[in-house]
Amino acid sequence: MKLTTAYLASLALVSGVLPALAEESMDQMWGDRSTKSGVETSERAALFRDGNYGMFMHWGLYSHLGGQWKDKTFYGIGEWILRQMHIPREEYMNLAREFNPSEFSAREIVRVAKEAGMKWIIITSKHHEGFAMFKSKHPFNIVDATPFARDPMKELADECRAAGLGFGFYYSHNQDWTAPGGSGGPAKNDDGSPASFDQYFKEKCYPQVDEICSNYGELAYVWFDTPGNMPAEHVKALAELVRKKQPRAMLCSRIGHGMGDYESLGDMEVPLKNHDGLWETCDTTNDSWSYAWYDQNWKDSKEVLHRVVSTVGRGGTYLLNVGPDGKGRIPTKAAGYLVESGKWIKEHPGVVYGAGPSPWGHAQPWGDVTRSGNTLNLVVFDWPTDRMIYLSGIDGDIAGATLCATDGKRVPIPVKRVGGWTAFDASAADAATVSSLAGLIEVSFAKAPKIDATLGIHPNIPTHLSCEFARVRDATYKRINWMEKFGEWKFALQVADWKPDGTAEWDVDVATAGDYHVSLTYKGEGRPVWSVTTSEGLKIQNQQAATHVYQSYPTGVIRFSKPGKHRVAVSLGEGNPNKSSLEAITFTPVR
Ligand code: JFZ
């Protein structure tokens, strides 16, 4: 929950980049998203806790526009097009008459989710635009206002149930841009009388949440979003309604006022450090959540798999979004990549389902680690050229290490100790039998090993260390956030505001003595001078360029004269102490 607080504080700082929301600060917009009790251990939480991977879907009237309004393309997140393109409400609502997703097939969507290895689907029943994708008493809905006239949510709920997938609804409880009184909606009713949030809540929000909780069978999730400054009493009323009607549904923290069962992290990120409690990170297969005609920036199969594994490795659950188009089809590329990564997961289900976090608490340069009982799953996304996989700090007896090939073949591989490090030798394995997506080495122990989680500097692959792992003195460590395109959030875990003698210092465990190229990732202005010192008393210092985006610059070659524990410190010699923002240090072994 610490992360959430810091995160919200940082969001408040960037409110300036969100012009349309200027009247409310960002933290008001996203609201308090802490959870009630931290860890939910009930049986009800089992699907979430063990499934670890679900499908998110953004689908609505905005999908019909697909990022295009008249002769203009909107390059931000597609579901915000009404607001960001200032489309007149009337005109937008009339689009329903053209919306006919005749290619929608719940069966096909469920097939993709199942083959992808996902365990549930959460879909937008109503997003900020206010359009209900389900049959509702409120007339602005897909059954009553469109030529399609079917209830796709019913079809999807039924298919999910038949296929053994969990099913849940996203519902925008606070923002409603077309309902009078909704957040961001008209301030007046159609007859000119003033509208209130209370009114919107009573007339639309509460009754619709009642509908989605009553008419679609058992729900595994109700995923409220952007609570903003919604009054606690309303949030409480919704939570109670869900509890009563859907006692098994899990609530995400974005319901607000600490009433969620699990924490939903900031969008589109896999955290770098293990994170306690029940939490989820939501992400999308391209840049936008909803369909956008131009958005071809797909995460390929390998990247999807990497994010799934790393989220599980950090202790969380991955919710990955697809945006069906105006005809109801999941874009072919997205479906293809999902299914391909799903094949890998199906071959190695233990890596994801029921798996626990990496005992190292962070990713490895070659990939990541998840845990199944006394087995560690080493998932290799970037093979070092010598195919040796190194891990630092294992204190325990290894019963065996097995390279798992694509064809089901399992090849025992040699393991050797190198000082305090352990090396898994996959060099003799036939390259053709190792999946091109990721290699898997299962390491079994008679009993759970102790792990010294000190950051390792690897001998055969670059090691990239974020400032999140640094000890910072006389400078400020802070998470900063910004939007790249509208709604596409990026963040950096960085150190700035350097006082004289300020340092960012890492404790490291070096596998082998030798020379290493050191580079620093930073942004700033002018030509800063950075220096890097080691606890052996070596120092390298150099002047480099700087720009307003994070880039990596070589500082020089440094030597560790012996393997084992060292300290490495970075400080700013010359340059703007406030604008010089350090994000990471990288060590690349000299060959
Ligand atoms: C919200 C929505 O506004 C958006 O359209 C999409 O549905 C997304 C999943 O959720 O946007 C957010 C909410 C929270 C954060 C960022 C975007 N956040 O906390 O970083």
mmCIF file of N, CA, C and O and ligand atoms in Angstrom, residues 7 11 30 33 56 58 77 79-80 127-128 170 175 223 225-226 254 266-267 282 289 489, ligand 1:
data_model
loop_
_atom_site.group_PDB
_atom_site.id
_atom_site.type_symbol
_atom_site.label_atom_id
_atom_site.label_comp_id
_atom_site.label_asym_id
_atom_site.label_seq_id
_atom_site.Cartn_x
_atom_site.Cartn_y
_atom_site.Cartn_z
ATOM 1 N N TYR A 7 2.518 6.612 -5.254
ATOM 2 C CA TYR A 7 2.065 6.699 -6.612
ATOM 3 C C TYR A 7 1.029 7.815 -6.787
ATOM 4 O O TYR A 7 1.116 8.622 -7.694
ATOM 5 N N LEU A 11 1.136 11.214 -8.949
ATOM 6 C CA LEU A 11 0.131 11.531 -9.958
ATOM 7 C C LEU A 11 -0.339 12.973 -9.811
ATOM 8 O O LEU A 11 -0.579 13.670 -10.783
ATOM 9 N N TRP A 30 -8.197 9.543 -9.783
ATOM 10 C CA TRP A 30 -8.053 8.104 -9.577
ATOM 11 C C TRP A 30 -8.487 7.696 -8.170
ATOM 12 O O TRP A 30 -8.805 6.556 -7.932
ATOM 13 N N ARG A 33 -7.006 4.174 -3.632
ATOM 14 C CA ARG A 33 -7.207 2.814 -4.104
ATOM 15 C C ARG A 33 -6.612 1.775 -3.170
ATOM 16 O O ARG A 33 -6.279 0.686 -3.579
ATOM 17 N N PHE A 56 -8.639 -8.822 -19.919
ATOM 18 C CA PHE A 56 -9.354 -7.575 -19.714
ATOM 19 C C PHE A 56 -9.877 -7.188 -21.098
ATOM 20 O O PHE A 56 -9.215 -7.443 -22.109
ATOM 21 N N HIS A 58 -11.768 -3.900 -23.205
ATOM 22 C CA HIS A 58 -12.402 -2.584 -23.329
ATOM 23 C C HIS A 58 -13.183 -2.591 -24.638
ATOM 24 O O HIS A 58 -12.597 -2.686 -25.725
ATOM 25 N N ILE A 77 -5.671 7.033 -25.646
ATOM 26 C CA ILE A 77 -6.448 5.817 -25.375
ATOM 27 C C ILE A 77 -7.872 6.007 -25.917
ATOM 28 O O ILE A 77 -8.567 6.968 -25.587
ATOM 29 N N GLU A 79 -10.881 4.908 -25.678
ATOM 30 C CA GLU A 79 -12.150 5.035 -24.951
ATOM 31 C C GLU A 79 -12.360 6.448 -24.392
ATOM 32 O O GLU A 79 -13.430 6.745 -23.877
ATOM 33 N N TRP A 80 -11.348 7.308 -24.541
ATOM 34 C CA TRP A 80 -11.485 8.697 -24.082
ATOM 35 C C TRP A 80 -11.840 9.640 -25.236
ATOM 36 O O TRP A 80 -11.806 10.860 -25.082
ATOM 37 N N HIS A 127 -18.276 2.023 -19.677
ATOM 38 C CA HIS A 127 -17.074 2.821 -19.445
ATOM 39 C C HIS A 127 -17.481 4.276 -19.220
ATOM 40 O O HIS A 127 -18.672 4.573 -19.074
ATOM 41 N N HIS A 128 -16.482 5.180 -19.171
ATOM 42 C CA HIS A 128 -16.786 6.584 -18.848
ATOM 43 C C HIS A 128 -17.799 7.216 -19.813
ATOM 44 O O HIS A 128 -18.480 8.171 -19.468
ATOM 45 N N TYR A 170 -16.236 -4.748 -15.611
ATOM 46 C CA TYR A 170 -15.731 -3.413 -15.322
ATOM 47 C C TYR A 170 -16.955 -2.516 -15.302
ATOM 48 O O TYR A 170 -17.852 -2.650 -16.139
ATOM 49 N N GLN A 175 -17.166 8.284 -13.100
ATOM 50 C CA GLN A 175 -17.234 9.041 -14.349
ATOM 51 C C GLN A 175 -18.362 8.505 -15.221
ATOM 52 O O GLN A 175 -18.453 7.308 -15.485
ATOM 53 N N TRP A 223 -15.142 -4.799 -11.243
ATOM 54 C CA TRP A 223 -13.935 -3.968 -11.360
ATOM 55 C C TRP A 223 -14.370 -2.514 -11.566
ATOM 56 O O TRP A 223 -14.580 -2.068 -12.693
ATOM 57 N N ASP A 225 -13.737 1.595 -11.401
ATOM 58 C CA ASP A 225 -12.539 2.337 -11.815
ATOM 59 C C ASP A 225 -12.703 3.838 -11.578
ATOM 60 O O ASP A 225 -13.812 4.354 -11.583
ATOM 61 N N THR A 226 -11.576 4.510 -11.407
ATOM 62 C CA THR A 226 -11.478 5.967 -11.235
ATOM 63 C C THR A 226 -12.542 6.529 -10.273
ATOM 64 O O THR A 226 -13.407 7.300 -10.685
ATOM 65 N N ARG A 254 -9.810 -0.091 -6.994
ATOM 66 C CA ARG A 254 -10.260 1.137 -7.646
ATOM 67 C C ARG A 254 -11.721 1.467 -7.353
ATOM 68 O O ARG A 254 -12.245 2.460 -7.862
ATOM 69 N N GLY A 266 -0.892 0.868 -10.714
ATOM 70 C CA GLY A 266 -0.983 1.808 -11.830
ATOM 71 C C GLY A 266 -0.980 1.041 -13.137
ATOM 72 O O GLY A 266 -0.448 -0.056 -13.235
ATOM 73 N N ASP A 267 -1.590 1.634 -14.123
ATOM 74 C CA ASP A 267 -1.744 0.942 -15.400
ATOM 75 C C ASP A 267 -0.416 0.634 -16.069
ATOM 76 O O ASP A 267 0.525 1.384 -15.982
ATOM 77 N N CYS A 282 -2.796 -4.194 -14.456
ATOM 78 C CA CYS A 282 -3.494 -4.305 -15.736
ATOM 79 C C CYS A 282 -2.650 -3.654 -16.815
ATOM 80 O O CYS A 282 -1.959 -2.672 -16.586
ATOM 81 N N TRP A 289 -6.370 1.039 -24.776
ATOM 82 C CA TRP A 289 -7.177 -0.036 -24.182
ATOM 83 C C TRP A 289 -8.246 -0.468 -25.183
ATOM 84 O O TRP A 289 -8.396 -1.644 -25.478
ATOM 85 N N TRP A 489 0.583 5.787 -19.854
ATOM 86 C CA TRP A 489 1.424 6.177 -18.724
ATOM 87 C C TRP A 489 2.789 5.540 -18.754
ATOM 88 O O TRP A 489 2.931 4.362 -19.038
HETATM 89 C C1 JFZ B 1 -8.547 4.172 -16.283
HETATM 90 C C2 JFZ B 1 -9.488 4.595 -17.398
HETATM 91 O O1 JFZ B 1 -9.649 5.985 -17.406
HETATM 92 C C3 JFZ B 1 -8.947 4.095 -18.715
HETATM 93 O O2 JFZ B 1 -9.807 4.464 -19.763
HETATM 94 C C4 JFZ B 1 -8.834 2.584 -18.663
HETATM 95 O O3 JFZ B 1 -10.096 2.017 -18.460
HETATM 96 C C5 JFZ B 1 -7.892 2.195 -17.535
HETATM 97 C C6 JFZ B 1 -7.815 0.709 -17.343
HETATM 98 O O4 JFZ B 1 -8.310 2.786 -16.292
HETATM 99 O O5 JFZ B 1 -7.384 4.935 -16.402
HETATM 100 C C7 JFZ B 1 -6.456 4.962 -15.421
HETATM 101 C C8 JFZ B 1 -6.743 4.692 -14.124
HETATM 102 C C9 JFZ B 1 -5.704 4.702 -13.174
HETATM 103 C C10 JFZ B 1 -4.435 4.995 -13.560
HETATM 104 C C11 JFZ B 1 -4.146 5.292 -14.877
HETATM 105 C C12 JFZ B 1 -5.168 5.274 -15.802
HETATM 106 N N1 JFZ B 1 -3.398 4.994 -12.651
HETATM 107 O O6 JFZ B 1 -3.618 4.915 -11.452
HETATM 108 O O7 JFZ B 1 -2.252 5.060 -13.073
#
